[in-house]
């Protein structure tokens, strides 16, 4: 009989100036689901607490790029966050993954799901759905 070793989950981060959307996989890393949205000043503590309470093997950070592929200005505040995250979790695998168009896809997903206009205006939900899209795309890429 062959044993299947299930490793930790993958946590995805859609980092923003005000809020951070988070998504996580199931333990088998098959399904990506929205986790929550956290105010940016509280995100490092939240992630460290989550990682200590859950088996997380990798954190995927949404990499904002312009349409032409160049990094966006958002990297000016994402890079310091990632640096601090690496200091707090020095043994954690941290990867960037292209997040172009995830906000547009999140709004389309909300529209397709039949959410009312008021619910579609919920920026925290958009951030969470964006993190889920980043994570699902990352899983589908086979990385």
Tab-separated table of C-alpha atoms in Angstrom, residues 39-99:
chain	number	residue	atom	x	y	z
A	39	UNK	CA	-6.372	45.660	7.368
A	40	UNK	CA	-2.847	46.194	6.041
A	41	UNK	CA	-1.270	47.354	9.351
A	42	UNK	CA	-2.387	44.068	10.970
A	43	UNK	CA	-1.363	41.674	8.188
A	44	UNK	CA	2.069	40.553	9.398
A	45	UNK	CA	0.698	39.543	12.810
A	46	UNK	CA	-2.289	37.835	11.173
A	47	UNK	CA	-0.152	35.795	8.761
A	48	UNK	CA	2.327	34.779	11.482
A	49	UNK	CA	-0.527	33.710	13.739
A	50	UNK	CA	-2.219	31.791	10.906
A	51	UNK	CA	1.011	30.025	9.940
A	52	UNK	CA	1.708	29.018	13.544
A	53	UNK	CA	-1.800	27.526	13.887
A	54	UNK	CA	-1.965	25.873	10.441
A	55	UNK	CA	0.380	23.806	8.341
A	56	UNK	CA	1.414	26.259	5.598
A	57	UNK	CA	4.258	25.284	3.275
A	58	UNK	CA	4.287	28.290	0.945
A	59	UNK	CA	3.039	31.869	0.752
A	60	UNK	CA	2.240	33.233	-2.705
A	61	UNK	CA	2.291	37.009	-3.043
A	62	UNK	CA	0.394	38.624	-5.900
A	63	UNK	CA	2.919	40.359	-8.157
A	64	UNK	CA	1.379	43.526	-9.565
A	65	UNK	CA	2.477	44.224	-13.105
A	66	UNK	CA	1.500	46.785	-15.666
A	67	UNK	CA	-0.107	45.625	-18.895
A	68	UNK	CA	3.321	45.739	-20.595
A	69	UNK	CA	4.717	43.328	-17.968
A	70	UNK	CA	6.789	45.841	-16.014
A	71	UNK	CA	6.365	45.901	-12.219
A	72	UNK	CA	3.788	48.411	-11.028
A	73	UNK	CA	4.386	51.193	-8.520
A	74	UNK	CA	2.700	48.990	-5.915
A	75	UNK	CA	5.994	47.122	-5.559
A	76	UNK	CA	7.236	50.136	-3.563
A	77	UNK	CA	5.104	48.995	-0.616
A	78	UNK	CA	4.951	45.262	-1.384
A	79	UNK	CA	8.732	44.769	-1.267
A	80	UNK	CA	9.063	46.104	2.317
A	81	UNK	CA	6.130	43.882	3.367
A	82	UNK	CA	7.787	40.804	1.845
A	83	UNK	CA	11.095	41.737	3.493
A	84	UNK	CA	9.388	41.945	6.895
A	85	UNK	CA	7.522	38.698	6.238
A	86	UNK	CA	10.814	36.924	5.448
A	87	UNK	CA	12.299	38.248	8.706
A	88	UNK	CA	9.315	37.009	10.723
A	89	UNK	CA	9.081	33.658	8.887
A	90	UNK	CA	12.673	32.955	7.771
A	91	UNK	CA	12.032	29.301	6.869
A	92	UNK	CA	8.858	29.914	4.863
A	93	UNK	CA	8.894	29.517	1.090
A	94	UNK	CA	7.628	32.808	-0.373
A	95	UNK	CA	6.928	33.226	-4.081
A	96	UNK	CA	5.548	35.967	-6.287
A	97	UNK	CA	2.843	35.213	-8.850
A	98	UNK	CA	1.502	37.545	-11.548
A	99	UNK	CA	-1.731	39.164	-10.446
